[in-house]
Coordinates of C-alpha atoms in Angstrom, one line a residue:
Chain A
X125 CA -59.9 -62.3 -100.1
X126 CA -57.6 -59.8 -101.7
X127 CA -54.4 -59.0 -99.9
X128 CA -52.8 -55.6 -99.0
X129 CA -52.2 -53.7 -102.2
X130 CA -49.6 -51.0 -102.5
X131 CA -49.2 -48.6 -105.5
X132 CA -47.0 -47.9 -107.2
X133 CA -44.5 -50.8 -106.9
X134 CA -41.6 -48.7 -108.0
X135 CA -40.9 -45.0 -108.1
X136 CA -38.0 -42.7 -109.0
X137 CA -38.0 -39.1 -107.7
X138 CA -35.4 -36.3 -107.5
X139 CA -34.3 -34.6 -104.4
X140 CA -36.7 -31.9 -103.3
X141 CA -39.7 -33.4 -104.8
X142 CA -42.6 -34.9 -102.9
X143 CA -44.2 -38.3 -103.3
X144 CA -47.5 -39.9 -102.3
X145 CA -47.8 -43.7 -101.8
X146 CA -51.0 -45.6 -101.6
X147 CA -52.1 -48.6 -99.6
X148 CA -55.4 -50.5 -99.7
X149 CA -55.8 -52.8 -96.7
X150 CA -57.5 -56.2 -96.6
X151 CA -61.2 -55.8 -96.7
X152 CA -62.5 -55.3 -93.1
X153 CA -59.2 -54.3 -91.7
X154 CA -59.3 -50.8 -90.1
X155 CA -55.7 -50.5 -88.9
X156 CA -53.0 -49.5 -91.4
X157 CA -49.4 -49.1 -90.5
X158 CA -46.5 -47.8 -92.6
X159 CA -42.9 -48.9 -92.3
X160 CA -39.6 -47.9 -94.0
X161 CA -37.0 -50.6 -94.7
X162 CA -33.5 -49.7 -95.6
X163 CA -30.5 -52.1 -95.7
X164 CA -29.3 -52.9 -92.2
X165 CA -32.1 -50.9 -90.5
X166 CA -34.8 -53.5 -90.4
X167 CA -38.4 -52.3 -90.3
X168 CA -38.7 -48.7 -89.0
X169 CA -42.2 -47.9 -87.9
X170 CA -43.5 -44.7 -89.4
X171 CA -47.1 -44.4 -88.2
X172 CA -50.4 -46.3 -87.8
X173 CA -53.9 -45.2 -88.6
X174 CA -57.1 -46.6 -87.2
X175 CA -60.5 -45.4 -88.3
X176 CA -59.0 -42.3 -90.0
X177 CA -57.0 -41.3 -86.9
X178 CA -53.3 -41.5 -86.4
X179 CA -52.9 -43.4 -83.1
X180 CA -49.2 -44.3 -83.1
X181 CA -46.2 -42.5 -84.6
X182 CA -42.6 -43.4 -85.0
X183 CA -39.5 -41.2 -84.9
X184 CA -39.5 -39.7 -88.3
X185 CA -39.4 -36.0 -89.3
X186 CA -42.5 -34.1 -90.1
X187 CA -41.7 -34.5 -93.8
X188 CA -43.3 -37.9 -93.5
X189 CA -47.1 -37.7 -93.1
X190 CA -50.1 -39.9 -93.8
X191 CA -53.8 -40.1 -93.7
X192 CA -56.5 -42.7 -93.8
X193 CA -59.8 -42.5 -95.6
X194 CA -63.3 -43.7 -94.5
X195 CA -62.8 -46.8 -96.6
X196 CA -59.6 -47.6 -94.7
X197 CA -57.4 -46.9 -97.6
X198 CA -54.3 -45.0 -96.6
X199 CA -51.8 -42.7 -98.2
X200 CA -48.3 -41.7 -97.1
X201 CA -46.7 -38.5 -98.2
X202 CA -43.0 -37.5 -98.1
X203 CA -42.2 -33.9 -98.9
X204 CA -38.8 -32.4 -99.8
X205 CA -37.3 -35.8 -100.6
X206 CA -33.7 -36.5 -99.6
X207 CA -31.4 -39.2 -100.9
X208 CA -31.7 -41.0 -97.6
X209 CA -35.4 -41.5 -98.2
X210 CA -34.6 -44.1 -100.7
X211 CA -36.1 -47.3 -99.3
X212 CA -38.7 -49.9 -99.5
X213 CA -41.9 -48.6 -98.0
X214 CA -44.2 -51.2 -96.6
X215 CA -47.8 -51.0 -95.6
X216 CA -49.5 -53.5 -93.2
X217 CA -53.1 -54.0 -92.2
X218 CA -54.5 -55.6 -89.1
X219 CA -58.0 -56.8 -88.3
X220 CA -60.1 -54.9 -85.8
X221 CA -60.2 -57.6 -83.2
X222 CA -57.7 -58.8 -80.7
X223 CA -55.3 -60.3 -83.2
X224 CA -52.0 -58.5 -83.6
X225 CA -50.8 -60.3 -86.7
X226 CA -50.1 -57.8 -89.5
X227 CA -50.5 -58.5 -93.2
X228 CA -48.0 -56.7 -95.4
X229 CA -48.2 -55.5 -99.0
X230 CA -45.4 -56.0 -101.4
X231 CA -44.1 -52.5 -100.8
X232 CA -43.2 -49.5 -102.9
X233 CA -39.5 -49.2 -103.8
X234 CA -38.7 -45.5 -103.8
X235 CA -35.4 -44.3 -105.3
X236 CA -34.4 -40.7 -104.8
X237 CA -31.8 -39.4 -107.2
Chain B
X129 CA -33.2 -48.1 -77.7
X130 CA -33.9 -51.4 -79.4
X131 CA -36.5 -53.3 -77.3
X132 CA -36.4 -56.3 -79.6
X133 CA -32.9 -57.5 -80.6
X134 CA -31.8 -60.0 -83.1
X135 CA -28.1 -60.0 -82.5
X136 CA -27.1 -62.2 -85.4
X137 CA -27.5 -60.3 -88.7
X138 CA -26.9 -63.4 -90.7
X139 CA -26.8 -67.2 -90.4
X140 CA -25.7 -69.9 -92.8
X141 CA -26.9 -73.5 -92.5
X142 CA -26.6 -76.7 -94.5
X143 CA -29.8 -78.1 -96.1
X144 CA -31.4 -80.7 -93.9
X145 CA -29.9 -79.3 -90.7
X146 CA -31.5 -77.2 -88.0
X147 CA -31.7 -73.4 -88.2
X148 CA -32.0 -71.6 -84.9
X149 CA -32.8 -67.9 -85.0
X150 CA -32.7 -65.9 -81.8
X151 CA -34.4 -62.9 -80.5
X152 CA -34.1 -61.1 -77.2
X153 CA -36.3 -58.4 -75.7
X154 CA -36.1 -56.0 -72.9
X155 CA -39.7 -55.0 -72.1
X156 CA -41.4 -57.4 -69.6
X157 CA -44.8 -56.0 -70.8
X158 CA -44.5 -57.8 -74.1
X159 CA -47.0 -60.7 -74.1
X160 CA -47.2 -61.8 -77.7
X161 CA -44.4 -62.6 -80.1
X162 CA -44.4 -63.1 -83.9
X163 CA -41.9 -64.3 -86.5
X164 CA -42.1 -63.0 -90.0
X165 CA -40.2 -64.1 -93.1
X166 CA -39.2 -61.7 -95.9
X167 CA -37.9 -62.4 -99.4
X168 CA -36.2 -59.5 -101.3
X169 CA -38.6 -57.0 -102.8
X170 CA -41.6 -58.5 -101.0
X171 CA -43.4 -57.6 -97.9
X172 CA -42.9 -59.8 -94.8
X173 CA -45.2 -62.7 -94.4
X174 CA -46.4 -64.1 -91.0
X175 CA -44.8 -67.3 -90.0
X176 CA -45.6 -68.3 -86.5
X177 CA -46.5 -66.6 -83.2
X178 CA -46.5 -67.4 -79.5
X179 CA -48.4 -66.0 -76.5
X180 CA -46.6 -65.4 -73.2
X181 CA -48.8 -68.0 -71.5
X182 CA -47.0 -70.7 -73.6
X183 CA -43.3 -71.7 -73.8
X184 CA -43.6 -73.5 -77.2
X185 CA -45.6 -73.4 -80.3
X186 CA -45.1 -75.7 -83.3
X187 CA -46.3 -75.5 -86.9
X188 CA -44.8 -78.1 -89.2
X189 CA -41.1 -77.5 -89.6
X190 CA -41.2 -74.3 -87.5
X191 CA -41.2 -74.2 -83.7
X192 CA -40.9 -71.1 -81.6
X193 CA -39.7 -71.4 -78.0
X194 CA -40.2 -68.7 -75.4
X195 CA -38.1 -68.3 -72.2
X196 CA -39.8 -65.5 -70.3
X197 CA -37.3 -65.4 -67.4
X198 CA -34.5 -64.8 -69.9
X199 CA -36.6 -62.6 -72.1
X200 CA -35.6 -64.7 -75.0
X201 CA -37.3 -66.5 -77.9
X202 CA -36.0 -68.6 -80.7
X203 CA -37.3 -70.0 -84.0
X204 CA -36.2 -73.5 -85.0
X205 CA -36.5 -74.7 -88.5
X206 CA -36.1 -78.4 -89.0
X207 CA -35.1 -79.6 -91.5
X208 CA -33.9 -76.4 -93.2
X209 CA -34.6 -76.1 -96.9
X210 CA -33.0 -73.8 -99.5
X211 CA -36.4 -72.1 -99.9
X212 CA -36.2 -71.0 -96.3
X213 CA -33.4 -68.6 -97.3
X214 CA -34.8 -65.2 -96.4
X215 CA -34.7 -62.5 -93.7
X216 CA -36.5 -63.4 -90.5
X217 CA -37.9 -60.7 -88.3
X218 CA -39.0 -61.1 -84.7
X219 CA -41.7 -58.8 -83.4
X220 CA -43.3 -58.3 -80.0
X221 CA -46.6 -56.8 -78.9
X222 CA -47.0 -54.7 -75.8
X223 CA -49.7 -55.8 -73.3
X224 CA -49.7 -52.3 -71.7
X225 CA -51.4 -50.9 -74.8
X226 CA -55.1 -50.4 -74.5
X227 CA -57.6 -52.5 -76.3
X228 CA -56.9 -52.9 -80.0
X229 CA -54.1 -50.3 -80.0
X230 CA -51.3 -52.7 -79.8
X231 CA -48.0 -51.7 -81.4
X232 CA -45.7 -54.2 -82.9
X233 CA -42.0 -53.7 -82.0
X234 CA -39.6 -55.2 -84.6
X235 CA -36.1 -56.6 -84.5
X236 CA -33.7 -55.7 -87.2
X237 CA -33.9 -59.2 -88.8
X238 CA -31.6 -62.1 -89.4
X239 CA -30.7 -63.1 -92.9
X240 CA -30.8 -66.9 -93.2
X241 CA -29.0 -68.7 -96.0
X242 CA -29.7 -72.4 -96.4
X243 CA -27.0 -74.0 -98.6
X244 CA -27.8 -77.1 -100.8

């Protein structure tokens, strides 16, 4: 079974630009969550999508948005990039059942210059 | 407000000795706890979990202990190996969430260094 796939792995953008990151969950998983990791800040929860609907949201500004498609693939968009958005963005998928274990992708390293 | 706290940002242990990573939580509604391990530039990988109906769960060199009255859990690694050097995250799941809509609340992580 293929794992969680995130593309691209690395990205360099300039301030003010926007960026879209992609995540393909494990086959059969309907829940996809996005996290931001910066040094010293741990895993900051961005949002979770389940069956194309956002059902949980963290405390991030509206510049951060996402969506999920009918095949459970998800995209995350950040508009008007700031230097502080430089981070490792992680996507995690979970099965539909009662298990709460999340399976993570390798992440997208975003650098804003 | 950090509901899951890992108060030690780093820990250094000699190879072969025991590593003990601690995690405290404040929400009494948490009923399921997980430990993840993360290497640099990779996503976290699941290590071990424990349900609130248990006080101990063991998997090879890894044991997680849960003390519900103290709202404290710990991960023991025995014996520690250099390959265990990574950041360890504690996460908790909230029983008050409905059905499959269970959020995972994460600690900030503890960086473990196992020295040869």
